């Protein structure tokens, strides 16, 4: 485990403030959900990512498909959006 040298106090409502450097490094935005785990005497926090959610649209449908050994889930619309974005990027690099 890596220490980042930041100590925060718990307020009267049980809240702590997560340092912005940590939120940026982990891609945690305002309103994102955080999942908590306990490992012996440690609290482990992880950005919550529900299973089967489209990476591009946030949709959960029976038509969603997993790619890259389950690391990426896309709905048909999300796959179309991602393909368009990839094609646009490739066209920019060719120009």
GROMACS .gro file of C-alpha atoms in nm:
model
   95
    1UNK     CA    1   0.000   0.000   0.000
    2UNK     CA    2   0.130   0.345  -0.090
    3UNK     CA    3   0.104   0.640   0.151
    4UNK     CA    4   0.026   0.978  -0.002
    5UNK     CA    5   0.110   1.186   0.306
    6UNK     CA    6  -0.237   1.333   0.360
    7UNK     CA    7  -0.430   1.303   0.686
    8UNK     CA    8  -0.793   1.412   0.713
    9UNK     CA    9  -1.027   1.425   1.013
   10UNK     CA   10  -1.374   1.277   1.022
   11UNK     CA   11  -1.636   1.550   1.079
   12UNK     CA   12  -1.940   1.528   1.309
   13UNK     CA   13  -2.144   1.365   1.030
   14UNK     CA   14  -1.880   1.099   0.961
   15UNK     CA   15  -1.752   1.261   0.641
   16UNK     CA   16  -1.397   1.295   0.517
   17UNK     CA   17  -1.268   1.495   0.223
   18UNK     CA   18  -1.081   1.294  -0.039
   19UNK     CA   19  -0.781   1.490  -0.173
   20UNK     CA   20  -0.830   1.618  -0.528
   21UNK     CA   21  -0.502   1.461  -0.641
   22UNK     CA   22  -0.639   1.122  -0.540
   23UNK     CA   23  -0.976   1.184  -0.710
   24UNK     CA   24  -0.801   1.289  -1.030
   25UNK     CA   25  -0.565   0.992  -1.027
   26UNK     CA   26  -0.855   0.750  -0.985
   27UNK     CA   27  -1.098   0.929  -1.217
   28UNK     CA   28  -1.349   1.001  -0.940
   29UNK     CA   29  -1.585   1.287  -1.022
   30UNK     CA   30  -1.846   1.473  -0.819
   31UNK     CA   31  -2.151   1.250  -0.758
   32UNK     CA   32  -1.960   0.927  -0.838
   33UNK     CA   33  -2.042   0.637  -0.609
   34UNK     CA   34  -1.772   0.487  -0.389
   35UNK     CA   35  -1.778   0.129  -0.263
   36UNK     CA   36  -1.631   0.045   0.079
   37UNK     CA   37  -1.463  -0.278   0.190
   38UNK     CA   38  -1.300  -0.387   0.514
   39UNK     CA   39  -0.972  -0.580   0.506
   40UNK     CA   40  -0.882  -0.672   0.863
   41UNK     CA   41  -0.816  -0.328   1.018
   42UNK     CA   42  -0.814  -0.136   0.688
   43UNK     CA   43  -1.091   0.046   0.504
   44UNK     CA   44  -1.063   0.009   0.128
   45UNK     CA   45  -1.253   0.245  -0.101
   46UNK     CA   46  -1.312   0.180  -0.470
   47UNK     CA   47  -1.498   0.372  -0.738
   48UNK     CA   48  -1.826   0.184  -0.777
   49UNK     CA   49  -1.887   0.040  -1.120
   50UNK     CA   50  -2.204  -0.165  -1.155
   51UNK     CA   51  -2.167  -0.479  -1.366
   52UNK     CA   52  -2.304  -0.463  -1.720
   53UNK     CA   53  -2.318  -0.084  -1.757
   54UNK     CA   54  -2.229   0.059  -2.099
   55UNK     CA   55  -1.902   0.253  -2.078
   56UNK     CA   56  -2.026   0.515  -2.325
   57UNK     CA   57  -2.397   0.563  -2.243
   58UNK     CA   58  -2.438   0.430  -1.890
   59UNK     CA   59  -2.722   0.206  -2.010
   60UNK     CA   60  -2.792  -0.139  -1.871
   61UNK     CA   61  -2.971  -0.348  -2.132
   62UNK     CA   62  -2.993  -0.713  -2.225
   63UNK     CA   63  -2.823  -0.618  -2.554
   64UNK     CA   64  -2.503  -0.496  -2.384
   65UNK     CA   65  -2.194  -0.690  -2.484
   66UNK     CA   66  -1.866  -0.734  -2.295
   67UNK     CA   67  -1.533  -0.686  -2.475
   68UNK     CA   68  -1.167  -0.732  -2.375
   69UNK     CA   69  -1.238  -1.019  -2.136
   70UNK     CA   70  -1.513  -0.829  -1.958
   71UNK     CA   71  -1.317  -0.506  -1.904
   72UNK     CA   72  -1.539  -0.302  -2.137
   73UNK     CA   73  -1.918  -0.324  -2.167
   74UNK     CA   74  -2.097  -0.149  -2.453
   75UNK     CA   75  -2.459  -0.118  -2.555
   76UNK     CA   76  -2.529  -0.117  -2.931
   77UNK     CA   77  -2.558   0.264  -2.916
   78UNK     CA   78  -2.240   0.291  -2.705
   79UNK     CA   79  -2.048   0.073  -2.953
   80UNK     CA   80  -2.165   0.299  -3.236
   81UNK     CA   81  -2.057   0.613  -3.046
   82UNK     CA   82  -1.718   0.464  -2.960
   83UNK     CA   83  -1.658   0.354  -3.318
   84UNK     CA   84  -1.743   0.704  -3.446
   85UNK     CA   85  -1.505   0.858  -3.191
   86UNK     CA   86  -1.225   0.619  -3.287
   87UNK     CA   87  -1.279   0.686  -3.658
   88UNK     CA   88  -1.276   1.063  -3.599
   89UNK     CA   89  -0.950   1.034  -3.403
   90UNK     CA   90  -0.791   0.820  -3.675
   91UNK     CA   91  -0.901   1.068  -3.943
   92UNK     CA   92  -0.740   1.354  -3.745
   93UNK     CA   93  -0.410   1.171  -3.716
   94UNK     CA   94  -0.409   1.105  -4.093
   95UNK     CA   95  -0.461   1.473  -4.175
   0.00000   0.00000   0.00000
